[in-house]
Short mmCIF file of C-alpha atoms and ligand atoms in Angstrom, two decimals:
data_model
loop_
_atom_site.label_atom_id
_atom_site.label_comp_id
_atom_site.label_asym_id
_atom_site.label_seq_id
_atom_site.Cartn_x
_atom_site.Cartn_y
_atom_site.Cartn_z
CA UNK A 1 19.28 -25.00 -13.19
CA UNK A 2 20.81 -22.65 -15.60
CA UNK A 3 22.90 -20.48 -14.46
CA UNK A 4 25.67 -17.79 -15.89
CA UNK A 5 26.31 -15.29 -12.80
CA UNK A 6 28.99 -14.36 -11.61
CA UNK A 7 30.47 -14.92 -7.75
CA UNK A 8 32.28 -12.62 -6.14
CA UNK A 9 33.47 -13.96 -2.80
CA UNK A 10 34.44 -11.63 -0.56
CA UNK A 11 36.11 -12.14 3.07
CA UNK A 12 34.98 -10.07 5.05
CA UNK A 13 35.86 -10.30 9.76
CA UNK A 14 32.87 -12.72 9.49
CA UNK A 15 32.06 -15.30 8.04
CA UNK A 16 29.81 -16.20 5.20
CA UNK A 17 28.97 -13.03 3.56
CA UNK A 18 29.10 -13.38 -0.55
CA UNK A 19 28.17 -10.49 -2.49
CA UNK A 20 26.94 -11.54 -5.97
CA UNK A 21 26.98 -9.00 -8.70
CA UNK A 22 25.65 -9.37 -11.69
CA UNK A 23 28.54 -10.41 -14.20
CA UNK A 24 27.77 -7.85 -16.87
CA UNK A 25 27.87 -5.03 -13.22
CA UNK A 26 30.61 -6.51 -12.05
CA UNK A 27 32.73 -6.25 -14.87
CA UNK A 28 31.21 -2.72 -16.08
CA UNK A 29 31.89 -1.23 -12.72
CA UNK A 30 35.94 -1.87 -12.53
CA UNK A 31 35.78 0.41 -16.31
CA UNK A 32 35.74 4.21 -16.45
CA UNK A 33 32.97 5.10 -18.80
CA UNK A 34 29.66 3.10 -17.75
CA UNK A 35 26.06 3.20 -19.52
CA UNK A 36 24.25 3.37 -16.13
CA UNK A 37 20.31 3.89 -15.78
CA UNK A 38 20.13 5.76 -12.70
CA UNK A 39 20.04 9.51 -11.94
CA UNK A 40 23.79 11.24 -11.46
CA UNK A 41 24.67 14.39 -9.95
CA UNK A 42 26.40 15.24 -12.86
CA UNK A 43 23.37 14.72 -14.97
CA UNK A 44 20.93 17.56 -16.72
CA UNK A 45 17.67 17.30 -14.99
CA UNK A 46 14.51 16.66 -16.78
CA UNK A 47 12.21 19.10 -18.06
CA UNK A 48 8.42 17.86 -18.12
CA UNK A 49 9.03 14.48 -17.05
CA UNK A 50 7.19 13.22 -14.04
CA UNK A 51 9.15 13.63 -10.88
CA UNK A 52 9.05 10.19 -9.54
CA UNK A 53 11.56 7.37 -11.17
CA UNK A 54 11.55 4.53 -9.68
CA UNK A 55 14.11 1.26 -10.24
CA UNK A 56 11.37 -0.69 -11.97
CA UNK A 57 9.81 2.41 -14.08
CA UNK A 58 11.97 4.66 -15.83
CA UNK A 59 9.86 7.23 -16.54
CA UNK A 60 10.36 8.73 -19.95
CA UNK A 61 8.75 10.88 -22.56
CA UNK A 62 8.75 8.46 -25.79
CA UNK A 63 7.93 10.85 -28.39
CA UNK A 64 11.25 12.41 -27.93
CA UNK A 65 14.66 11.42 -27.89
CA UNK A 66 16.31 14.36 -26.78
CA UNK A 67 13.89 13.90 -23.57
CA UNK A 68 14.64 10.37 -23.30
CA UNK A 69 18.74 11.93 -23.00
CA UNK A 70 17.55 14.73 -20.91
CA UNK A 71 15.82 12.76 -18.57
CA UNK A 72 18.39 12.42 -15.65
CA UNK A 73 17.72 8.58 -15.96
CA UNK A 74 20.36 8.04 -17.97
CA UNK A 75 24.12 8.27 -17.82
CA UNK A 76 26.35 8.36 -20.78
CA UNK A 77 30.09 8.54 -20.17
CA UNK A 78 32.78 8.24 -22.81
CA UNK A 79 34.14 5.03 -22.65
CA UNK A 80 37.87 5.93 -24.35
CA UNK A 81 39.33 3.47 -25.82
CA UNK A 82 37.70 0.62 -24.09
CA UNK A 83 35.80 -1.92 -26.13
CA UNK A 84 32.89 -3.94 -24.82
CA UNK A 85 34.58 -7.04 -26.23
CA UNK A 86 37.35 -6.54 -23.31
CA UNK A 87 35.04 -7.30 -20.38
CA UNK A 88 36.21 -10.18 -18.52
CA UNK A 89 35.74 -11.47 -15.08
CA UNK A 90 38.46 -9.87 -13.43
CA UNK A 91 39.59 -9.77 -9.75
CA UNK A 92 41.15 -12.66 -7.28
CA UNK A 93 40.95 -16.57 -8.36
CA UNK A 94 37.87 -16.67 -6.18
CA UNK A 95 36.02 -15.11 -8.54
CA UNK A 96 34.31 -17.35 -11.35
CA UNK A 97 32.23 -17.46 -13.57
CA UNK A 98 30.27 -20.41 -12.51
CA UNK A 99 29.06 -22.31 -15.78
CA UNK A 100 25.51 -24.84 -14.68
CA UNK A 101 26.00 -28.57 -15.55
CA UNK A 102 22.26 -29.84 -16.30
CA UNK A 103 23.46 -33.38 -15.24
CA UNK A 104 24.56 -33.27 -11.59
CA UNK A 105 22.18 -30.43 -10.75
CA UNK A 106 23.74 -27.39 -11.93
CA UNK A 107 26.31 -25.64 -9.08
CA UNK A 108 23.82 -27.31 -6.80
CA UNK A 109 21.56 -24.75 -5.83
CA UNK A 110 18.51 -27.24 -6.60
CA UNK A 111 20.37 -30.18 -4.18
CA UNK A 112 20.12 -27.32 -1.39
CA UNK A 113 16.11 -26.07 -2.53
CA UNK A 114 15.55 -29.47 -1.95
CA UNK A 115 13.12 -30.20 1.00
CA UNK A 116 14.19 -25.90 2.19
CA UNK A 117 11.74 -23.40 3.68
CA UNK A 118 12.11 -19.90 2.25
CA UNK A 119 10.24 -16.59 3.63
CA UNK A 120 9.97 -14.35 0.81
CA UNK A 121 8.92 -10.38 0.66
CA UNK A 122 8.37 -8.57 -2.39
CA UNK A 123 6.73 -11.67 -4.05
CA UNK A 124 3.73 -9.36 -5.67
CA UNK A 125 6.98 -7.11 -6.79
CA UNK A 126 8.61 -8.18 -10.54
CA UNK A 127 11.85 -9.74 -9.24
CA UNK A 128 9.87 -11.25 -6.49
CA UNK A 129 7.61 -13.31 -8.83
CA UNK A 130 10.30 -14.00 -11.30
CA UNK A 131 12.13 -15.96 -8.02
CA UNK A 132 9.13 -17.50 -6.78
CA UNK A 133 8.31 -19.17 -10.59
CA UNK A 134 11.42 -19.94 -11.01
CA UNK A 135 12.55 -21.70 -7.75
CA UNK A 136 8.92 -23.79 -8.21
CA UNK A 137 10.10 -25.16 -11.67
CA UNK A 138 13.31 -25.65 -11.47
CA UNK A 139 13.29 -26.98 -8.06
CA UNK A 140 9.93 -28.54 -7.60
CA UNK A 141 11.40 -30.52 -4.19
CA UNK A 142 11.21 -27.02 -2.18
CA UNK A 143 8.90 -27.49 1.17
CA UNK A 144 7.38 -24.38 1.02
CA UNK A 145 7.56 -20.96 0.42
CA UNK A 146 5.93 -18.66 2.75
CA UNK A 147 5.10 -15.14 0.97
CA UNK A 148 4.80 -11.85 3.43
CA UNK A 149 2.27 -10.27 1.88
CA UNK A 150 0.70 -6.26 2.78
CA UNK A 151 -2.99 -7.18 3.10
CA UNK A 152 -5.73 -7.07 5.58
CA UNK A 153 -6.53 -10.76 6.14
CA UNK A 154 -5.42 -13.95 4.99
CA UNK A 155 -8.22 -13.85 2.73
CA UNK A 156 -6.76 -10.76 1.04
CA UNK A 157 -3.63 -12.13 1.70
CA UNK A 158 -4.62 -15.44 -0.51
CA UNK A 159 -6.76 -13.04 -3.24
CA UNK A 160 -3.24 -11.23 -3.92
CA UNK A 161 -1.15 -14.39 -4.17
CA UNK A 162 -3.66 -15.58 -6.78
CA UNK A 163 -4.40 -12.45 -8.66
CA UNK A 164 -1.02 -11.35 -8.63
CA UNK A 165 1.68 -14.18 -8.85
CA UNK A 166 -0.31 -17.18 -9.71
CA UNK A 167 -2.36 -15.73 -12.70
CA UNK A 168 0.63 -13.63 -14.10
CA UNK A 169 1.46 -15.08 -17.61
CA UNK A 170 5.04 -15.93 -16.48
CA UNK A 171 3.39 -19.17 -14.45
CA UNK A 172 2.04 -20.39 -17.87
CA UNK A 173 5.06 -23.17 -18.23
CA UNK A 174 4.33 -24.15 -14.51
CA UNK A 175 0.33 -24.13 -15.72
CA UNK A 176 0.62 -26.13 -18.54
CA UNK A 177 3.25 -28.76 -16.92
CA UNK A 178 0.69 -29.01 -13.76
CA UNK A 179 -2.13 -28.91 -15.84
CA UNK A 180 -5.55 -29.33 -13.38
CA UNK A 181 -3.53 -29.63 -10.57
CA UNK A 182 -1.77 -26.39 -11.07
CA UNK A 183 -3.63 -24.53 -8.45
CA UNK A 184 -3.54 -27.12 -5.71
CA UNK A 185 0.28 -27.82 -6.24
CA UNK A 186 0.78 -23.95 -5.97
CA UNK A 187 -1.16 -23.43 -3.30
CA UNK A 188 0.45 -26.46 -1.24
CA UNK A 189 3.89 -25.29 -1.80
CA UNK A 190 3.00 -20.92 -1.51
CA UNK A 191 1.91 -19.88 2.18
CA UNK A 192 0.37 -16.24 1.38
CA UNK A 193 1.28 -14.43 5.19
CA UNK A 194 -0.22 -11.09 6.13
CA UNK A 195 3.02 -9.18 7.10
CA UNK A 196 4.61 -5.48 6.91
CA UNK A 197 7.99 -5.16 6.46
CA UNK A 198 7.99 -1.64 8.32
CA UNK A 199 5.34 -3.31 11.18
CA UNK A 200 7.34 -4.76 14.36
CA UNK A 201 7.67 -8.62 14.00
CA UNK A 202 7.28 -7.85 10.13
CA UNK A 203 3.30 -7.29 10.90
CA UNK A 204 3.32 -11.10 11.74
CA UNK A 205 0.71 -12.50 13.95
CA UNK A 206 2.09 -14.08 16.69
CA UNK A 207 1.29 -17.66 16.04
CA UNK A 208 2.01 -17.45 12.04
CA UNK A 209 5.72 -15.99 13.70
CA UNK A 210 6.07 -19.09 15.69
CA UNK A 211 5.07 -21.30 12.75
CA UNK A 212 7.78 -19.29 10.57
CA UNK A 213 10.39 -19.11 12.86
CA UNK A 214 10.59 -23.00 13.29
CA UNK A 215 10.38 -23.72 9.87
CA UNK A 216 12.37 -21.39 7.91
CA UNK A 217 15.85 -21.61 6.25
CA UNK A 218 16.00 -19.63 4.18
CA UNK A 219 14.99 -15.84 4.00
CA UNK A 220 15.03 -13.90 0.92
CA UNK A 221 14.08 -9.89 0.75
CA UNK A 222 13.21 -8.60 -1.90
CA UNK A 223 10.56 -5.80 -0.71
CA UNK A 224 11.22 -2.60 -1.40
CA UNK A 225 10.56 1.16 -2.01
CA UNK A 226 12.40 1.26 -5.56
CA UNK A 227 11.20 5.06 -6.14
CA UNK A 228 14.45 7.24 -6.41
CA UNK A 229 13.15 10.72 -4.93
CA UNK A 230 11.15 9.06 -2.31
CA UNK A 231 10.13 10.74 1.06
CA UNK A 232 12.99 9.56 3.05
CA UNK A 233 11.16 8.73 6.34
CA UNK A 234 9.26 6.12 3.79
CA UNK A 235 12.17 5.20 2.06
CA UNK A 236 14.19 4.77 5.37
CA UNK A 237 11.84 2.30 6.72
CA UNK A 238 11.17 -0.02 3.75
CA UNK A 239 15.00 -0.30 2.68
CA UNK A 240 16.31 0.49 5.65
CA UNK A 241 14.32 -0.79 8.75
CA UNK A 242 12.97 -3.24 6.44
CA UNK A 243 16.18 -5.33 6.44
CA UNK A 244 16.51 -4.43 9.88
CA UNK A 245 13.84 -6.35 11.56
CA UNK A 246 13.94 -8.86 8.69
CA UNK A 247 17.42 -9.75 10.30
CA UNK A 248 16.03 -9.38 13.72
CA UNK A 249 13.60 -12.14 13.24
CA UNK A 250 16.09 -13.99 10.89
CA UNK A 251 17.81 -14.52 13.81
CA UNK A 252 15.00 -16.01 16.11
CA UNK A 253 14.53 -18.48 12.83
CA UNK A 254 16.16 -21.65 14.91
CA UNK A 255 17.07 -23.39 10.98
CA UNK A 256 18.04 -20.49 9.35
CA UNK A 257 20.65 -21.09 6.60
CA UNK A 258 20.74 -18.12 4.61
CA UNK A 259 19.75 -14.33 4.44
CA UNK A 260 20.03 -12.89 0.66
CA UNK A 261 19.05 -9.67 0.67
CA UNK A 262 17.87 -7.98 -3.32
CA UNK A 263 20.47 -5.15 -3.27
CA UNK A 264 21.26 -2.72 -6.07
CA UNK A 265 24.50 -3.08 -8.38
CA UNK A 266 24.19 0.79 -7.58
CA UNK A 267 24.71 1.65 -3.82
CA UNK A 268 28.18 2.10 -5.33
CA UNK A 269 26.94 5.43 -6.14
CA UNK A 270 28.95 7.87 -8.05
CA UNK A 271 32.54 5.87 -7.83
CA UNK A 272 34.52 5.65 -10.87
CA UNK A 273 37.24 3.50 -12.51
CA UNK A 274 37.82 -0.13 -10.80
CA UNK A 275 35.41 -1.00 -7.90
CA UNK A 276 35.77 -4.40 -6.42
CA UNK A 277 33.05 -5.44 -4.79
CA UNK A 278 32.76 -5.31 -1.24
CA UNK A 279 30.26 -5.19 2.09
CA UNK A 280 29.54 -2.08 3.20
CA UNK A 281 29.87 -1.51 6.93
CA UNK A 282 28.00 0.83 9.34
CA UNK A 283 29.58 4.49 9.36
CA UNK A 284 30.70 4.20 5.78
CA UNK A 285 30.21 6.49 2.85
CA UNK A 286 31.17 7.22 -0.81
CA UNK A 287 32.33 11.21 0.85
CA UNK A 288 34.52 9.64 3.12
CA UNK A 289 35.89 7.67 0.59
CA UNK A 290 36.54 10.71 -1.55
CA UNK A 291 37.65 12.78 1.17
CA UNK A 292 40.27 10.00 1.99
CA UNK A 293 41.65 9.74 -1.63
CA UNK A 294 42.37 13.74 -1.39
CA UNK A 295 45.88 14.34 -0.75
CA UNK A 296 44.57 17.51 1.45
CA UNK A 297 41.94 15.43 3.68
CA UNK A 298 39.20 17.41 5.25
CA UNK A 299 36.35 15.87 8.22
CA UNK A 300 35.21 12.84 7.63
CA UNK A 301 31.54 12.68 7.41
CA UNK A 302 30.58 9.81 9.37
CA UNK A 303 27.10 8.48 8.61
CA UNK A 304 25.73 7.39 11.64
CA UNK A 305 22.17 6.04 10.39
CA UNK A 306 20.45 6.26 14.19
CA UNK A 307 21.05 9.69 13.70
CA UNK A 308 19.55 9.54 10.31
CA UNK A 309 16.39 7.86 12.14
CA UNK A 310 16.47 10.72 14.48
CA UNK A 311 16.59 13.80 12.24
CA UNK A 312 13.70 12.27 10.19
CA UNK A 313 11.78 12.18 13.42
CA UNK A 314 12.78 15.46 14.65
CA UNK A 315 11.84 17.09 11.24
CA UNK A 316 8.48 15.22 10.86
CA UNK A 317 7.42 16.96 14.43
CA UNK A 318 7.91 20.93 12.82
CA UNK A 319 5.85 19.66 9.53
CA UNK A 320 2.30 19.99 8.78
CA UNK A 321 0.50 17.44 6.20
CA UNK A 322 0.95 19.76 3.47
CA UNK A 323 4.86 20.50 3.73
CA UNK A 324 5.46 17.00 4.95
CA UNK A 325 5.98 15.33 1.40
CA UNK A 326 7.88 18.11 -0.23
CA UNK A 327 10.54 18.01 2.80
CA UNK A 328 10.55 14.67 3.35
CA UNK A 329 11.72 14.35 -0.26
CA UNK A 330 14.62 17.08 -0.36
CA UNK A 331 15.83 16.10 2.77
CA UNK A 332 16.34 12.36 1.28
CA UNK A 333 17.95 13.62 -1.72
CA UNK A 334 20.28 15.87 0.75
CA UNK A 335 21.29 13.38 2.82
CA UNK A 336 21.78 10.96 -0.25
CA UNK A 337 23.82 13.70 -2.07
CA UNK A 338 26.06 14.64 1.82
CA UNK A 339 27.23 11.16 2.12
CA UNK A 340 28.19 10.95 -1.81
CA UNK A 341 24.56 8.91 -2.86
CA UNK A 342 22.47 9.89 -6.23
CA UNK A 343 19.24 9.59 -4.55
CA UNK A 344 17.59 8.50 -1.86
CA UNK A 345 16.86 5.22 -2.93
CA UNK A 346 20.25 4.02 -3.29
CA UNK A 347 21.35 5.25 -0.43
CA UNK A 348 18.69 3.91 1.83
CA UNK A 349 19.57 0.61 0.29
CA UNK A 350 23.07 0.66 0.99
CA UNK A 351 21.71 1.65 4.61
CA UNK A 352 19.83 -1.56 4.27
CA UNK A 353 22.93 -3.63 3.18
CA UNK A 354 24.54 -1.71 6.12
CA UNK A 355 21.54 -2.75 8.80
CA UNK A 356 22.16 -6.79 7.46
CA UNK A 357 26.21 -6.47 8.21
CA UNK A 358 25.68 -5.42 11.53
CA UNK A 359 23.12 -7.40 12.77
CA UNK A 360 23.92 -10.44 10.95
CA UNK A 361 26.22 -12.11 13.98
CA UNK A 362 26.56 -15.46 12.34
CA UNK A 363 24.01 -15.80 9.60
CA UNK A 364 24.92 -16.39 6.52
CA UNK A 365 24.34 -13.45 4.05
CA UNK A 366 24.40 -13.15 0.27
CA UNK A 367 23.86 -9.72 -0.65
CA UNK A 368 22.62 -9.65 -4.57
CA UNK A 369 23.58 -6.17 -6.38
CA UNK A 370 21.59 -6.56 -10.10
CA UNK A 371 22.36 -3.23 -12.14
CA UNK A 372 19.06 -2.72 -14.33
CA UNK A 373 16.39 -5.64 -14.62
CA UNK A 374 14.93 -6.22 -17.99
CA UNK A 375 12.84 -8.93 -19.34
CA UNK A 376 13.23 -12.68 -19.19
CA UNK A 377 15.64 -14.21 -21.31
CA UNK A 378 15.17 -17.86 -22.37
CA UNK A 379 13.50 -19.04 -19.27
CA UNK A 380 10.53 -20.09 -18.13
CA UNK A 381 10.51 -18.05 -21.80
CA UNK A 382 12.01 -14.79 -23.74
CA UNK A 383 10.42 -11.32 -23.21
CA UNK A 384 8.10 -11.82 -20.10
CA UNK A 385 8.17 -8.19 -18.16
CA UNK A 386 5.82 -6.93 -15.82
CA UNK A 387 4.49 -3.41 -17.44
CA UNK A 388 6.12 -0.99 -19.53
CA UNK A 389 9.37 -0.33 -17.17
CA UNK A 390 13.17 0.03 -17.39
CA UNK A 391 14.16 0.15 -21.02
CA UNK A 392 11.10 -0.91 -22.53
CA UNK A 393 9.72 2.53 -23.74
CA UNK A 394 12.66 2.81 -25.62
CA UNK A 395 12.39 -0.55 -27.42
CA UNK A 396 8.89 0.00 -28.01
CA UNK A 397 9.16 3.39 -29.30
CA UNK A 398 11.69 2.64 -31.70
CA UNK A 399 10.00 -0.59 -32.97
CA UNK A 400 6.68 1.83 -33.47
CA UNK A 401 8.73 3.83 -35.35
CA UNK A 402 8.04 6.83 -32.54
CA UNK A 403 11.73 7.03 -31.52
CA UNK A 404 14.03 7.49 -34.99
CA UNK A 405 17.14 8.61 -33.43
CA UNK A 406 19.05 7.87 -29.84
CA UNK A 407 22.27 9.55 -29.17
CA UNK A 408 24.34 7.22 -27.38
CA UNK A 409 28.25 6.64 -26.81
CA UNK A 410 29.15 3.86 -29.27
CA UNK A 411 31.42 2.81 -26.93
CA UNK A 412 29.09 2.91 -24.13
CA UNK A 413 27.77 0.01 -22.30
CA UNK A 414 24.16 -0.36 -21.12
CA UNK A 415 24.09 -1.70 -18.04
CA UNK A 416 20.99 -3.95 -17.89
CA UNK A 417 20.60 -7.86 -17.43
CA UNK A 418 17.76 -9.78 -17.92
CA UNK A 419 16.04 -11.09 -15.03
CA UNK A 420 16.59 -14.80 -15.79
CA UNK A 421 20.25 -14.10 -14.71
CA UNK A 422 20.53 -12.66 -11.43
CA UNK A 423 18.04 -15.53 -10.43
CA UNK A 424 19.91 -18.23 -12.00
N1 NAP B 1 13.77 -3.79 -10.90
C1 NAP B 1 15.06 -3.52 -11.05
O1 NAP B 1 15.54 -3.16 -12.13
C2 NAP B 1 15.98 -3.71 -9.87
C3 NAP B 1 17.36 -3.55 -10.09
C4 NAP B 1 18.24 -3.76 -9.02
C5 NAP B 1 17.75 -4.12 -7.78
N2 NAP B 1 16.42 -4.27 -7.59
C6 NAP B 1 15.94 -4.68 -6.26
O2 NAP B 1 15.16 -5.84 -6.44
C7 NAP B 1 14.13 -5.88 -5.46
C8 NAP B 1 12.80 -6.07 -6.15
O3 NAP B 1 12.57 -5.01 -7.06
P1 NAP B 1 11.28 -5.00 -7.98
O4 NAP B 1 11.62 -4.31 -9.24
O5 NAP B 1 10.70 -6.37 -8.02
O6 NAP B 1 10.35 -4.04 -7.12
P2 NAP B 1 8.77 -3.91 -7.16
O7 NAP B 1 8.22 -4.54 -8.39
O8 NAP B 1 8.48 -2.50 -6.87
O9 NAP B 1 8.29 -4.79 -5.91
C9 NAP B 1 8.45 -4.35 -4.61
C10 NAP B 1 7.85 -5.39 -3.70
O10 NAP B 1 8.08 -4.99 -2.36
C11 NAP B 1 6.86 -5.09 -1.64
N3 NAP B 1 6.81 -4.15 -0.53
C12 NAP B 1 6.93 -2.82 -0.57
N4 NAP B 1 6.79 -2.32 0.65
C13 NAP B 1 6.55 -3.35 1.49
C14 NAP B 1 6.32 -3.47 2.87
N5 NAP B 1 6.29 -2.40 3.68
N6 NAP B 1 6.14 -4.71 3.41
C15 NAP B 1 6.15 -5.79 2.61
N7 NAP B 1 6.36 -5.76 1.28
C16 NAP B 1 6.55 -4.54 0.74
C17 NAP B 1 5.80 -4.75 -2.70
O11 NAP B 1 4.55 -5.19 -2.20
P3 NAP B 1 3.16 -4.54 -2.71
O12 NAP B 1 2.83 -5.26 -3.98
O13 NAP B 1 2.22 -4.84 -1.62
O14 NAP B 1 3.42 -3.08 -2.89
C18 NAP B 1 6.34 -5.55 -3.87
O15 NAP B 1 6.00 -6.89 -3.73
C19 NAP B 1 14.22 -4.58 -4.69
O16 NAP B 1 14.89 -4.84 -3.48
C20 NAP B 1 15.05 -3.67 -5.57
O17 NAP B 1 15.78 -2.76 -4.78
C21 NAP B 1 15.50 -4.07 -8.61
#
């Protein structure tokens, strides 16, 4: 299995937690001066651009560059004197860059596949697809894969797995290698399961939990609400509940041997300069950080994400239908911005990541922080991308000839890795 990340090992009071970063992230993140596609405080806000951004869909106006910098999406910070050519790993001698060797199985990650159960959400999602395809081909030995999937029957269930991983163009290398028997082999090694990551038991059936919970090792989540100014009470229970009673059952999973939870390279928020990378723990925030690197501290803001739960709860009972959305949305962004977040999506993600620490007692967790997914890279081949989403409206633009000029920082870094690599 190829692979090129890079692993970040952190010790943390319990064992078995490994952040991996993205190595392009990790580096980028320990400079002043980072390319980043997200929305910053310190960013102009867009005029006449659609409200909602989301993680997978940038959303910008094409026809016009000075909209495409206007567009709160993207952050472009003088780099000084700092060239792109200096980023190297950097950090303790735990942290490698782990190179695959073709011949004894890569860093063994397809030894481990071998004969493993994985539960996987977000499969219908881009990254989720990309993981499913790729763990089938490289690592054809896997058991089976069980996919939670938001439908209203296992029929449905089994119509979505076809329509929406199976027949995607990125299984063509798997189609052509399996030829006749593509379907069959698919369907004996993907279990489509009707689940909900915000439903109790993750929406599963009773007996499909059983089945699940003494068969699975490994769990990965990748479902997600990936929308930055998303109501929070929605946002709260995808990214953050969601993780919660993913670990909750994780732990009734008598085989488990790992939890990775899809993070995002930015629940690091607004930090600047050198960031190593590192768990984050219930009641922690980016303010309290700050307020603790003032020589003149004031109060700590403790985030306390029960009471999060709460004021969501309380709010929702003074709203009526209409209202609902509008508040639901500034008070995510508010409670984002307090604690020292962008948006709401980041910072119900690092609740997530936050969720996973405490509950995790013994489980081993990798928490996976990509920056910006693009395309495929070489594998299972170059350029496969689900929609028009992240950076691709600029590429296309400019190759249509729509998009002449883009003001950038030459000594800027985009921040985006191709979504062979944080899989690999
Ligand atoms: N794309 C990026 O650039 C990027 C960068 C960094 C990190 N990430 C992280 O990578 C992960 C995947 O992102 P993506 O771009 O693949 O997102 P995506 O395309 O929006 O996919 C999201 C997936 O989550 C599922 N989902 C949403 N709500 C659910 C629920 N309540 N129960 C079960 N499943 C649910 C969706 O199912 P439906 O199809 O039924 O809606 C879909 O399969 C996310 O955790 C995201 O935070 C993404």
């Amino acid at each position: 299995m190829e692979a090129f990340c890079l692993c970040i090992s952190i010790t943390t009071p319990k064992k078995n937690l490994v952040l991996l970063s993205d190595r392009r992230k990790s580096c980028l993140l320990k400079k002043r001066g980072i390319a980043r596609f997200q929305s910053g405080g310190n960013v102009r806000k867009a005029s006449g651009l659609p409200a909602s951004r989301t993680e997978r869909s940038v959303v910008m106006n094409t026809n016009n560059a000075a909209a495409l910098m206007d567009s709160g999406s993207l952050v472009f910070a003088p780099n000084g004197n700092e060239k792109v050519m200096d980023l190297v790993p950097f950090g303790r001698p735990s942290t490698s860059i782990m190179k695959a060797n073709d011949a004894t199985g890569g860093i063994g990650i397809v030894n481990f596949i071998k004969g493993k159960t994985f539960l996987i959400t977000g499969a219908t999602g881009f990254l989720g697809k990309v993981l499913v395809e790729k763990i089938i081909r490289t690592a054809p030995g896997v058991r089976k894969i069980y996919v939670l999937i938001k439908a209203k029957n296992k029929e449905a269930a089994t119509q979505r797995l076809r329509d929406e991983i199976l027949n995607a163009e990125l299984f063509n290398s798997l189609r052509l290698t399996y030829g006749k028997s593509f379907q069959s082999f698919m369907l004996e090694k993907i279990v489509p399961v009707v689940g909900n990551v915000c439903e109790y038991n993750l929406g599963l059936d009773e007996d499909t939990a059983e089945i699940i919970s003494n068969d699975v090792d490994v769990i990965v989540n990748s479902a997600a609400n990936t929308t930055f100014d998303e109501r929070y009470d929605v946002s709260l229970d995808i990214n953050t509940k969601g993780p919660k009673r993913l670990m909750n059952f994780a732990k009734k999973c008598h085989k488990i041997k790992l939890f990775m939870q899809i993070s995002t390279a930015y629940v690091n928020g607004q930090r600047q300069g050198k960031i190593m990378e590192k768990a984050f723990c219930i009641g922690d925030s980016i303010a309290k950080e700050n307020i603790l690197s003032e020589p003149r501290q004031g109060s700590l803001p403790l985030l306390d994400i029960e009471e999060e739960m709460k004021l969501v709860l309380e709010n929702h009972q003074f709203l009526d239908d209409e209202s609902v959305v509008q508040k639901m949305k500034q008070l995510g962004r508010e409670r984002a911005n307090k604690y020292g977040w962008q948006d709401t999506y980041v910072f119900t993600k690092t609740m997530g990541e936050m969720m996973i620490d405490k509950l995790r007692g013994n489980i081993p967790v990798v928490i996976m922080r990509p920056s910006v997914i693009e395309s495929t890279y070489k594998e299972p081949f170059p350029g496969w991308m689900e929609g028009n989403r992240m950076m691709d409206p600029i590429i296309l633009s400019y190759g249509k000839g729509q998009l002449t000029g883009f003001l950038v920082d030459p000594n800027g870094v985009l921040d985006v890795v191709s979504s062979s690599g944080p899989l690999s």
